[in-house]
Tab-separated table of C-alpha atoms in Angstrom:
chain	number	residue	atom	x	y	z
A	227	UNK	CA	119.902	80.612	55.918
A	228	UNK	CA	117.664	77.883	54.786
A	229	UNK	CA	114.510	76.973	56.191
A	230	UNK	CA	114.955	73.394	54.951
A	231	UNK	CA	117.481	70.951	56.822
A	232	UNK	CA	120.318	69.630	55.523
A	233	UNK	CA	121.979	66.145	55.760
A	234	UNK	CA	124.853	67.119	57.681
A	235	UNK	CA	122.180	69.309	60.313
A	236	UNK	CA	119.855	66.620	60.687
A	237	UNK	CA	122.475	64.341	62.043
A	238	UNK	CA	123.449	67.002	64.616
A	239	UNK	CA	121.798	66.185	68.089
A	240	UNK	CA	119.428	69.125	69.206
A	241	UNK	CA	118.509	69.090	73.071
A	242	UNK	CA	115.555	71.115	72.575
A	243	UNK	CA	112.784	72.002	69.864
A	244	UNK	CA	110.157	74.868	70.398
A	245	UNK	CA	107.207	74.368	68.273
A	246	UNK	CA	105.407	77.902	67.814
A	247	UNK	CA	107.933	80.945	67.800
A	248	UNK	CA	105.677	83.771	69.250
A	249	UNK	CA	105.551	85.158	72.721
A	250	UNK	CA	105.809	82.126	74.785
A	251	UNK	CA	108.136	79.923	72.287
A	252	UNK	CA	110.499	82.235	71.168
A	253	UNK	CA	111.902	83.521	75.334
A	254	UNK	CA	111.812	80.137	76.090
A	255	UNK	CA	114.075	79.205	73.393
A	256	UNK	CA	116.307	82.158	73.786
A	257	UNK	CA	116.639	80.827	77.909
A	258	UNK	CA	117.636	77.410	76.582
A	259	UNK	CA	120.235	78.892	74.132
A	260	UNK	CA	121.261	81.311	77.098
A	261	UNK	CA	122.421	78.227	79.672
A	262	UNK	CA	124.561	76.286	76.735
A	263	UNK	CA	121.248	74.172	75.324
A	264	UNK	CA	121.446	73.619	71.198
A	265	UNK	CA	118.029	74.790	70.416
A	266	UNK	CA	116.107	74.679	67.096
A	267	UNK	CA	112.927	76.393	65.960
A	268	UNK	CA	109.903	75.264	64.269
A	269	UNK	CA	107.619	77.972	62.863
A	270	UNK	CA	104.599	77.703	60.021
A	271	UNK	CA	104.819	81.493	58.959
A	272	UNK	CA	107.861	81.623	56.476
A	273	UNK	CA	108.237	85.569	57.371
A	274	UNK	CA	109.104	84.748	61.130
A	275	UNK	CA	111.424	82.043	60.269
A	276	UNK	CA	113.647	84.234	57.677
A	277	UNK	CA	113.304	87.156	60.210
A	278	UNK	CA	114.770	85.213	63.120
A	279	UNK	CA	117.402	83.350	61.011
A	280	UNK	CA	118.624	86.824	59.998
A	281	UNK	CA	118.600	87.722	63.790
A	282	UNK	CA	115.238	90.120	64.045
A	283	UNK	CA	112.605	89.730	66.430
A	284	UNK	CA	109.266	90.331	66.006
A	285	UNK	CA	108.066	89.843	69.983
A	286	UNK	CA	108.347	92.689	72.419
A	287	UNK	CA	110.472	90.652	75.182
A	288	UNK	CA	112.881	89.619	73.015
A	289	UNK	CA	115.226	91.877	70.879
A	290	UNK	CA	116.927	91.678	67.780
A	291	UNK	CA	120.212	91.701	69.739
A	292	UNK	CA	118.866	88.806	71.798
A	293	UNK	CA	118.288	87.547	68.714
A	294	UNK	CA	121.701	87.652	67.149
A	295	UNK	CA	123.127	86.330	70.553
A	296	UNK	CA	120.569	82.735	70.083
A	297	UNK	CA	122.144	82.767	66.535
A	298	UNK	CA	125.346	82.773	67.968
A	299	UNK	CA	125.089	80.008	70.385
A	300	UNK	CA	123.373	77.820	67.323
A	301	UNK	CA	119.829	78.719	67.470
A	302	UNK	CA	117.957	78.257	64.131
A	303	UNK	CA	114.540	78.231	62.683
A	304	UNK	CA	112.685	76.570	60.342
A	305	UNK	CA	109.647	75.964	58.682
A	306	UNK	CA	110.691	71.716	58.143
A	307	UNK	CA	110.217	69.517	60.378
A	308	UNK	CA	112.377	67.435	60.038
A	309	UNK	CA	114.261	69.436	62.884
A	310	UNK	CA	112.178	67.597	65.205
A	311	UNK	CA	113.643	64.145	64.506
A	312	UNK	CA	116.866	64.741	66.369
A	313	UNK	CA	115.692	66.260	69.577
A	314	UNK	CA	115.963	65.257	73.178
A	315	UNK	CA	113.098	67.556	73.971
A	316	UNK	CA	110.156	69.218	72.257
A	317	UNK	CA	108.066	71.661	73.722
A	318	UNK	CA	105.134	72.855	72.081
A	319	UNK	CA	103.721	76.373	72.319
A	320	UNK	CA	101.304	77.143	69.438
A	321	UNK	CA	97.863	79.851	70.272
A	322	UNK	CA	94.751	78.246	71.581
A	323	UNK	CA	92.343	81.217	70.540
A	324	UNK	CA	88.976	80.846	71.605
A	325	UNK	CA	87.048	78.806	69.967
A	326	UNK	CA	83.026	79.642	68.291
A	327	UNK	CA	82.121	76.770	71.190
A	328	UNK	CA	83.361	79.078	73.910
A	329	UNK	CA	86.082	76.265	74.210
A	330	UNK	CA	89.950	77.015	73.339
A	331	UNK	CA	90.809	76.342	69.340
A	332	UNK	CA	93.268	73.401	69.164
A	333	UNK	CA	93.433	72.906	65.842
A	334	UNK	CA	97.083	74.694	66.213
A	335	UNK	CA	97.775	71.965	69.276
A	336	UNK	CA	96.508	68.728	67.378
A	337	UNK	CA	98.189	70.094	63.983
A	338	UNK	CA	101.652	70.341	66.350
A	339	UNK	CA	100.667	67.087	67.837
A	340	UNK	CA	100.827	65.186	64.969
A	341	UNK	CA	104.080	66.609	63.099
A	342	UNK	CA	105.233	65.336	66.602
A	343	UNK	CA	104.179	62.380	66.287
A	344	UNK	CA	105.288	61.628	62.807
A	345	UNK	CA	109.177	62.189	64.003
A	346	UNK	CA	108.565	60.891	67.673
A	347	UNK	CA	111.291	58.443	68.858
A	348	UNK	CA	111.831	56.429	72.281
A	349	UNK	CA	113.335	58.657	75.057
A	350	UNK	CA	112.241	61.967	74.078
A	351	UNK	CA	110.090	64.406	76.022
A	352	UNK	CA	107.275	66.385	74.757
A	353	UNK	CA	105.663	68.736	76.540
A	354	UNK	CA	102.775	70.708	76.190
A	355	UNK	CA	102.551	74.514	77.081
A	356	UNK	CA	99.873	76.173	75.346
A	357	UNK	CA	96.850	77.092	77.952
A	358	UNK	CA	93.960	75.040	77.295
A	359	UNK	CA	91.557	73.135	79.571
A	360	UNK	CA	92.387	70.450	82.179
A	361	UNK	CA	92.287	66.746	80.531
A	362	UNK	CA	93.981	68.426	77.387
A	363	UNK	CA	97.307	66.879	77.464
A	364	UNK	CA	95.932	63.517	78.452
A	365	UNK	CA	92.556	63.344	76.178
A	366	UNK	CA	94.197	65.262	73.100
A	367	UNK	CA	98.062	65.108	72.751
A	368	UNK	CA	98.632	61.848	74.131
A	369	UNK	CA	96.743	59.701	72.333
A	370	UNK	CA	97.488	61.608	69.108
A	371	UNK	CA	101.845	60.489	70.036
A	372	UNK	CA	100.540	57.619	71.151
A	373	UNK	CA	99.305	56.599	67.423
A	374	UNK	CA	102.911	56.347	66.321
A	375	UNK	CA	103.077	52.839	67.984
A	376	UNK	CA	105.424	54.450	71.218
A	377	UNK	CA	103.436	54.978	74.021
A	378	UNK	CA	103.804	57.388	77.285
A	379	UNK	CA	105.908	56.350	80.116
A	380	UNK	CA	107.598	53.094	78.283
A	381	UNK	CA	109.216	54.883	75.637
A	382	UNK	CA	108.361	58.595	75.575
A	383	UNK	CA	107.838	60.568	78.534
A	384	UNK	CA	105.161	63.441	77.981
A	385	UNK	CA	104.471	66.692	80.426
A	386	UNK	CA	102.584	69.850	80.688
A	387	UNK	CA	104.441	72.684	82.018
A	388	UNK	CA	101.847	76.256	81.687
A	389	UNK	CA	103.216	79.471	80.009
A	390	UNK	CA	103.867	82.251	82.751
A	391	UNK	CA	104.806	85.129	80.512
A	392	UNK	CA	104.217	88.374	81.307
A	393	UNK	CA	105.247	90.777	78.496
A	394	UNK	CA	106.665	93.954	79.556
A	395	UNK	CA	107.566	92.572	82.998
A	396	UNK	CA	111.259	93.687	83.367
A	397	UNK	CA	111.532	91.787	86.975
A	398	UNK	CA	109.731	88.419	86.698
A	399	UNK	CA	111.375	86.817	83.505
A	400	UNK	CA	110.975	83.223	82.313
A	401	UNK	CA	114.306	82.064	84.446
A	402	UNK	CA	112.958	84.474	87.601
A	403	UNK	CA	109.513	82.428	87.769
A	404	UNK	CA	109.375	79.504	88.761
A	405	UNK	CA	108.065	77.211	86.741
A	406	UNK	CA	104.935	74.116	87.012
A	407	UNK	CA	105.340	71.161	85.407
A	408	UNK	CA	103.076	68.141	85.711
A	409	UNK	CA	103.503	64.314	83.893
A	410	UNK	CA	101.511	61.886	82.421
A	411	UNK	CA	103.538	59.389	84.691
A	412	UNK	CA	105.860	59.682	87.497
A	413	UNK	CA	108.585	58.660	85.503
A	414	UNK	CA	107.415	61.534	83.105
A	415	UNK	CA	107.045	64.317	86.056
A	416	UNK	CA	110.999	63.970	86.310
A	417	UNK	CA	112.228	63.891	82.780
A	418	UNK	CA	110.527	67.536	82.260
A	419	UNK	CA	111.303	68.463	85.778
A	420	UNK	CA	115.166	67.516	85.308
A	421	UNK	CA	114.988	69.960	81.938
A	422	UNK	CA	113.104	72.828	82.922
A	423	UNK	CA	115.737	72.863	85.846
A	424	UNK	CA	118.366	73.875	83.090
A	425	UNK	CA	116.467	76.858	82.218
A	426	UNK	CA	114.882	78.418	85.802
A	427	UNK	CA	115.761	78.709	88.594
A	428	UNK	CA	112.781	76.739	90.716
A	429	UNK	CA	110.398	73.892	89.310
A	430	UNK	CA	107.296	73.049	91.082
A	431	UNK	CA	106.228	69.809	90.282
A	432	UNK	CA	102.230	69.504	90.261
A	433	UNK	CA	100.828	66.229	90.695
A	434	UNK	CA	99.955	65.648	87.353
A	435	UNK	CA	98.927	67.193	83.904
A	436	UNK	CA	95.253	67.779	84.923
A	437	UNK	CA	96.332	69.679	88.046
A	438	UNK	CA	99.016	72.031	85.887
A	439	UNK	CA	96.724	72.880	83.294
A	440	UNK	CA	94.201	73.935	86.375
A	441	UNK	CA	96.973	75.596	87.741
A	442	UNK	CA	97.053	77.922	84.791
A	443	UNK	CA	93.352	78.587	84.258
A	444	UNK	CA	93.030	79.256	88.613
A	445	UNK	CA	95.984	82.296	87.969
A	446	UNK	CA	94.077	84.050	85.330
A	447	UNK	CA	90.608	83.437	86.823
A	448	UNK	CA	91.751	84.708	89.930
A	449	UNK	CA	92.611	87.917	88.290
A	450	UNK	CA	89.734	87.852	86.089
A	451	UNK	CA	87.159	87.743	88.983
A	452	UNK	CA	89.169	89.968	91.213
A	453	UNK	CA	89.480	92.942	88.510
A	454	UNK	CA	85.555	92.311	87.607
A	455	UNK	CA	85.170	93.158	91.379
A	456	UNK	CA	87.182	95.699	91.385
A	457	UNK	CA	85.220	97.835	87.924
A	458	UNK	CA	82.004	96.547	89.187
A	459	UNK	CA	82.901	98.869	92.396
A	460	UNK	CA	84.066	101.755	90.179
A	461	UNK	CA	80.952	102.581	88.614
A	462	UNK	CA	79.281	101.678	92.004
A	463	UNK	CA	81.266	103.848	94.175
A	464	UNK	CA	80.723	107.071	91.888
A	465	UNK	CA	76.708	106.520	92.352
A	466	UNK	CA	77.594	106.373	95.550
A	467	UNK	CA	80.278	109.805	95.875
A	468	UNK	CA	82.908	107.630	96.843
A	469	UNK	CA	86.643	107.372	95.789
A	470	UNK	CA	87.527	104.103	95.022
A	471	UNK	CA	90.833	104.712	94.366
A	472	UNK	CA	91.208	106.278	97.615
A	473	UNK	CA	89.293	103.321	99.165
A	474	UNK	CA	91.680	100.630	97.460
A	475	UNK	CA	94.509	103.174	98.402
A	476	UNK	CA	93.671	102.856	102.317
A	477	UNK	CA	92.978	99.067	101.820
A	478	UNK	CA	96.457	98.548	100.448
A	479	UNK	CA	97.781	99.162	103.851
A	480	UNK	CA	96.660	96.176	105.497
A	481	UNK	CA	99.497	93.739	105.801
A	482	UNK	CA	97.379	90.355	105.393
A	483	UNK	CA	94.469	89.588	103.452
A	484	UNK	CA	94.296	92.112	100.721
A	485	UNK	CA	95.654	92.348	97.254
A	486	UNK	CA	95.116	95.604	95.881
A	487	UNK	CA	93.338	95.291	92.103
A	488	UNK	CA	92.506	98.659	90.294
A	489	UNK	CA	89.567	99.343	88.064
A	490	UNK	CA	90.274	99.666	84.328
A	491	UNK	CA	88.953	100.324	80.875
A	492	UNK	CA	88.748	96.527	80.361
A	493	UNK	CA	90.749	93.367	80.579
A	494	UNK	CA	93.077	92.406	77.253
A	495	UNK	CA	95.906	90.314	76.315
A	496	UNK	CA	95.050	86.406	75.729
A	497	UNK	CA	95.808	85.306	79.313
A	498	UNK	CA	92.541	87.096	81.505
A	499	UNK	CA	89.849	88.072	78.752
A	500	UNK	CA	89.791	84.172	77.216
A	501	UNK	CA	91.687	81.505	79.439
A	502	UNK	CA	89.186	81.282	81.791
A	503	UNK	CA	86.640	80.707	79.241
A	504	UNK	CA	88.400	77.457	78.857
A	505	UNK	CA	87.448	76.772	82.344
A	506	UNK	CA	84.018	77.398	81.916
A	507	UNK	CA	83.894	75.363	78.726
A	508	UNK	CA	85.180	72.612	80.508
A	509	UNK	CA	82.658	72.803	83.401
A	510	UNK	CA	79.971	73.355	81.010
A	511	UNK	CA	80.678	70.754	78.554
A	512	UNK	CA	81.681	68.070	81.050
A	513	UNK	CA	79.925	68.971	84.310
A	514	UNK	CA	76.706	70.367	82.382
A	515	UNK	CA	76.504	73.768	84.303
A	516	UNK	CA	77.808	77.221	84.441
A	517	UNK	CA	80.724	78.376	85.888
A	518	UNK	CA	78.896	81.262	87.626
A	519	UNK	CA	81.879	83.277	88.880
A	520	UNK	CA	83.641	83.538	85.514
A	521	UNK	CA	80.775	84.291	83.505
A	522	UNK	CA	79.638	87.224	85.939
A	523	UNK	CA	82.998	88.132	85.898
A	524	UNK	CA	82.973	88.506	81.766
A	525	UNK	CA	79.883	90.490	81.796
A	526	UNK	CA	81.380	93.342	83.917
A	527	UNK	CA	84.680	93.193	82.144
A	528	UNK	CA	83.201	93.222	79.002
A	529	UNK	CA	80.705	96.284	79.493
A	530	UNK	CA	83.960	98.512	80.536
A	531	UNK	CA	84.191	99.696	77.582
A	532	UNK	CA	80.518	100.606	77.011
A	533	UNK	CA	80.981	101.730	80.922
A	534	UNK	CA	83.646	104.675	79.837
A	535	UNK	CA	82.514	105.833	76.301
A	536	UNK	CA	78.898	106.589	78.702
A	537	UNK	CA	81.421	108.815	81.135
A	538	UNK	CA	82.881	110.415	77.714
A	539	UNK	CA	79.825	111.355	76.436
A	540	UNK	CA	78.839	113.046	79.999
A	541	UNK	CA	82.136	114.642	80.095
A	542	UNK	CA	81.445	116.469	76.785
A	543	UNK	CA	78.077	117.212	77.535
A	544	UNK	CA	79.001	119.128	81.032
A	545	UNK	CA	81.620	121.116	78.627
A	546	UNK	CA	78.554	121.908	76.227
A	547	UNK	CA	79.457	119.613	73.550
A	548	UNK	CA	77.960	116.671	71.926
A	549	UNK	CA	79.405	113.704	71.102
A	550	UNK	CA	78.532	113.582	67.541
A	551	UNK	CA	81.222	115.516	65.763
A	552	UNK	CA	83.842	115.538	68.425
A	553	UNK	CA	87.718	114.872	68.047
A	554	UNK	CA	88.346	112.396	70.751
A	555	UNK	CA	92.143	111.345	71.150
A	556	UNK	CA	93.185	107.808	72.496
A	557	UNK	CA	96.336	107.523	74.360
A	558	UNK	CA	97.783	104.194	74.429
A	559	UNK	CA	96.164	101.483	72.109
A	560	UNK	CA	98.148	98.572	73.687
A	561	UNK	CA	96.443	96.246	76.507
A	562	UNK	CA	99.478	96.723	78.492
A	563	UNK	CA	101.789	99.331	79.331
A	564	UNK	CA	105.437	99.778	77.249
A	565	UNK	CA	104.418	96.879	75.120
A	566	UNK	CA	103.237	96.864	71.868
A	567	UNK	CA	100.802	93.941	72.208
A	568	UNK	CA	97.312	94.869	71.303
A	569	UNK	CA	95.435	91.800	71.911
A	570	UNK	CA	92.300	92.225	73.274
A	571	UNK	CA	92.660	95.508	73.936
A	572	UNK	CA	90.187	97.628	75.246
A	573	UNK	CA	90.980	100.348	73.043
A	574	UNK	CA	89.550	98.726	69.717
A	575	UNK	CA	85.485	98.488	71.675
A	576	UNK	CA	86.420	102.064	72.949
A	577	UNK	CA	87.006	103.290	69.535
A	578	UNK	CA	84.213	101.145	67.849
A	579	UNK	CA	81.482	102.555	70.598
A	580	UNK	CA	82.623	106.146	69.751
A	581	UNK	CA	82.476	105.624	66.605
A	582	UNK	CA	79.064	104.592	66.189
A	583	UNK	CA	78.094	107.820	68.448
A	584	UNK	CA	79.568	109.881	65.614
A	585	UNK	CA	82.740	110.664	67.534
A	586	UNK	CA	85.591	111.589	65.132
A	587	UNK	CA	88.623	109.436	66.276
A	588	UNK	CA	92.140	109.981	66.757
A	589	UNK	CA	95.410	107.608	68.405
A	590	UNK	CA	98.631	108.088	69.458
A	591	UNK	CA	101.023	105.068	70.701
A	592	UNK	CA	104.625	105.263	70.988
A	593	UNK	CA	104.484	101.363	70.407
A	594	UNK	CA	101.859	101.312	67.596
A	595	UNK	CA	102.449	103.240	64.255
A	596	UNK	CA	99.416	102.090	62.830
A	597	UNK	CA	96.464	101.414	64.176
A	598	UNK	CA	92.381	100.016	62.290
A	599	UNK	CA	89.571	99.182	63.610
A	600	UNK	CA	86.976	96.836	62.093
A	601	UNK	CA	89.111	97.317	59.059
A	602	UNK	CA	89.116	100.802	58.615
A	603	UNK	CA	92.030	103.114	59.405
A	604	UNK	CA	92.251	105.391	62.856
A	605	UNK	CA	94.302	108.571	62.294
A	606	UNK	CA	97.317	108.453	64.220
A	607	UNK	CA	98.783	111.879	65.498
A	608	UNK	CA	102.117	112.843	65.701
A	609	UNK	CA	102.874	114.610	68.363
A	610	UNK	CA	100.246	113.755	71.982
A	611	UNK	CA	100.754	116.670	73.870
A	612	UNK	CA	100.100	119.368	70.868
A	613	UNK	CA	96.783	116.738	70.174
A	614	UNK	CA	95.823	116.765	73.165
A	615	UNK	CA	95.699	120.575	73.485
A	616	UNK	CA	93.254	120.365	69.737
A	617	UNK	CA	90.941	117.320	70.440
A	618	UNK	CA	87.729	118.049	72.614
A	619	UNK	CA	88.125	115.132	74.502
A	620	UNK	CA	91.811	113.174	74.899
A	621	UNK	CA	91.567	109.415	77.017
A	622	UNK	CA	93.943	108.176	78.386
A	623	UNK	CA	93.340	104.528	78.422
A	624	UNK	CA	96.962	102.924	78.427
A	625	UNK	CA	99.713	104.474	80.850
A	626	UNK	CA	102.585	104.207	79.284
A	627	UNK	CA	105.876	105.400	80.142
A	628	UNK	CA	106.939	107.649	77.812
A	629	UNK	CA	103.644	109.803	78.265
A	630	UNK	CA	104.178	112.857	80.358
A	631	UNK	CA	101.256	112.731	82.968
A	632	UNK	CA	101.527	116.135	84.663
A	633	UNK	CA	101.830	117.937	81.181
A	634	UNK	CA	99.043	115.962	79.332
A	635	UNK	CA	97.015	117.200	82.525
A	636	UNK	CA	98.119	120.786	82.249
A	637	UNK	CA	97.237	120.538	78.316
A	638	UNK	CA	94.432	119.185	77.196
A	639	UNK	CA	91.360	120.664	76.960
A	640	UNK	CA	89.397	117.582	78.487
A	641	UNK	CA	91.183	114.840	80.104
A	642	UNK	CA	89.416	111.360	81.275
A	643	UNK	CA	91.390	109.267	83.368
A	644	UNK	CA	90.460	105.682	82.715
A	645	UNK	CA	94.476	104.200	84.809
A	646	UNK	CA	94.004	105.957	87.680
A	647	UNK	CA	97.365	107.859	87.328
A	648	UNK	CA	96.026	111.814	87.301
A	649	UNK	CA	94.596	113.041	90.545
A	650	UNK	CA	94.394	116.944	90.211
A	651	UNK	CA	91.083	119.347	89.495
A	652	UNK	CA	89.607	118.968	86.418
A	653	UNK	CA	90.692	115.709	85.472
A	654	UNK	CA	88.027	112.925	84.848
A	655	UNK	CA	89.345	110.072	86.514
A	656	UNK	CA	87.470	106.253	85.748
């Protein structure tokens, strides 16, 4: 298949373009194609583009049968867009990594902007989901369509509607959760209200773009501040002989006013460790003070890591060996579980901190065949268990599935915990 349009194609009427084909772009187009929507694909990395079109996915929630099924029901992908010109709707989902400011990147967002706006025409939609901070969609995208002559609410409407994937979540898919969306204008709030209600099954209309972009960044800081807590009593709680887990176990049981969080080795993934960093940018750059509750909350996330390679070490020193020359296995590389996502994963500080304490380092991940850090290859092992019995020292820092937890326990020579799944004598638990 082409990535270039032809004549007869560009004629065709689309009712939705996704801009950006990765985690959040490519389920949302394969929900459109699902419910009868013609949906095309726009895409800068040639590779995806030619994968897709010959029905292979390269994101964990969607699979190559999926795949095959969009292609079926008209879905295709390019890199030209010129497949924007002939659509109802265009959402836009491109990364916002974080920026060297602290801020989110948008260079992806303003480059997607403007190939917008070069094939904008009266009566389309555009919306906006990429996570960024609150005044984005009003301050950036807008006037950037606004520079092709049309303007917002007369002859374009324009929306933000935030991403709410969560890979690896088998229960709460795209259609399953429902879904904000806020507009530049009233008349804008129900153009993208009226099309996301094609797709899911409940839209929740904010009242505007400001207050949906918040909507995104309160989520993740919520759950950013509430797992800092939550690690910040871990290592307190073992100074102080108590079980946390048992603690947060007990607390679990109160009907009302409790949502149980569990420590961890670290927060990854883009959502927790960097969108509320947009939030703080945003305070700090236009309020001209800290956002005091996410930035604590950073600094204990981000000393986790340090946090368990310290318990290693003590683990291997109360079984009489030093760090420096031990085999120390990694179970699960991934900063989920049953994914193979490995943004921001713990794992790769983990590994770099042993490293630099002379630890000899070894992985296994059923999801990851191959696995660097800071450029330079980890050994991956074949077989966990039979590691596990070999190494000095096997972690466990990603629970996934297809890991036997009773027999890894009954195995290896030192186990450490860092999930909370392995409660029996002589296991190490974070």
């Amino acid at each position: 298949m082409s990535e270039q349009l032809g004549e007869s194609e560009r004629a065709d009427h689309v009712e939705l373009a996704v801009i950006g084909l990765g985690y959040v772009g490519l389920p949302l187009a394969r929900e459109a194609a699902s419910v009868g929507l013609r949906v095309v694909g726009l895409d800068r990395d040639p590779k995806i583009v030619a994968a897709l079109n010959e029905g292979r996915s390269h994101v964990d929630d969607v699979s190559d049968a999926d795949v095959r099924r969009m292609r079926a029901a008209g879905f295709t992908a390019y890199t030209d867009d010129a497949c924007l010109a002939r659509a109802q709707t265009v959402v836009i989902c491109v990364p916002t990594p974080l920026g060297e400011d602290g801020g989110p990147d948008l260079g992806a967002v303003t480059s997607a902007t403007r190939t917008v706006a070069g094939r904008l025409r009266p009566g389309q939609l555009v919306v906006l989901e990429s996570t960024t901070y609150p005044g984005t969609t009003e301050e950036i995208v807008r006037p950037l369509l606004e520079e092709s002559g049309l303007r917002v609410g007369e002859h374009f409407a324009l929306a933000f509607s935030p991403e709410r994937i969560d890979p690896g979540n088998t229960t709460h898919g795209l259609r399953e959760t429902p879904k904000v969306v806020g507009g530049c204008t009233p008349s804008c709030s129900v153009q993208a209200v009226a099309f996301y209600g094609k797709i899911v099954e409940t839209v929740v209309q904010a009242k505007g773009t400001r207050e949906a972009e918040m909507a995104k960044l309160l989520e993740n800081t919520y759950r950013h501040v509430n797992i800092a807590l939550v690690n910040e009593l871990a290592i307190i709680s073992r100074e102080l002989h108590v079980d946390v887990w048992d603690a947060i176990r007990c607390a679990g049981t109160k009907p009302f006013g409790f949502q149980a969080f569990r420590p961890s080795p670290g927060v990854g993934g883009h959502c927790i460790p960097i969108d509320p960093n947009y939030l703080s940018y945003k305070v700090r750059s236009s309020l001209g003070y800290e956002f005091r509750f996410v930035e604590l909350a950073q600094e204990i996330n981000r000393r986790m890591p340090e946090y368990v390679v310290r318990r290693a070490q003590d683990l291997l020193n109360t079984a009489g060996a030093p760090m420096n020359g031990s085999r120390v296995l990694l179970l699960g590389v991934t900063y989920k579980p049953d994914i193979a996502d490995q943004r921001e994963s713990p794992a790769l500080p983990v590994a770099r901190l042993l490293r630099e304490r002379s630890a000899e380092v070894f992985f296994h991940d059923p999801h990851v065949a191959a696995w660097s850090v800071d450029g330079t290859s980890v050994p991956r092992v074949e077989d966990a268990l039979a590691a596990a019995r070999e190494h000095d020292l096997t972690i466990l820092l990603q629970d996934h599935s297809a890991y036997d937890l009773p027999t890894l326990a009954d195995t290896a020579r030192l186990l450490f915990d860092t999930r909370g799944r392995i409660f029996r004598p002589g296991v190490e638990v974070l």
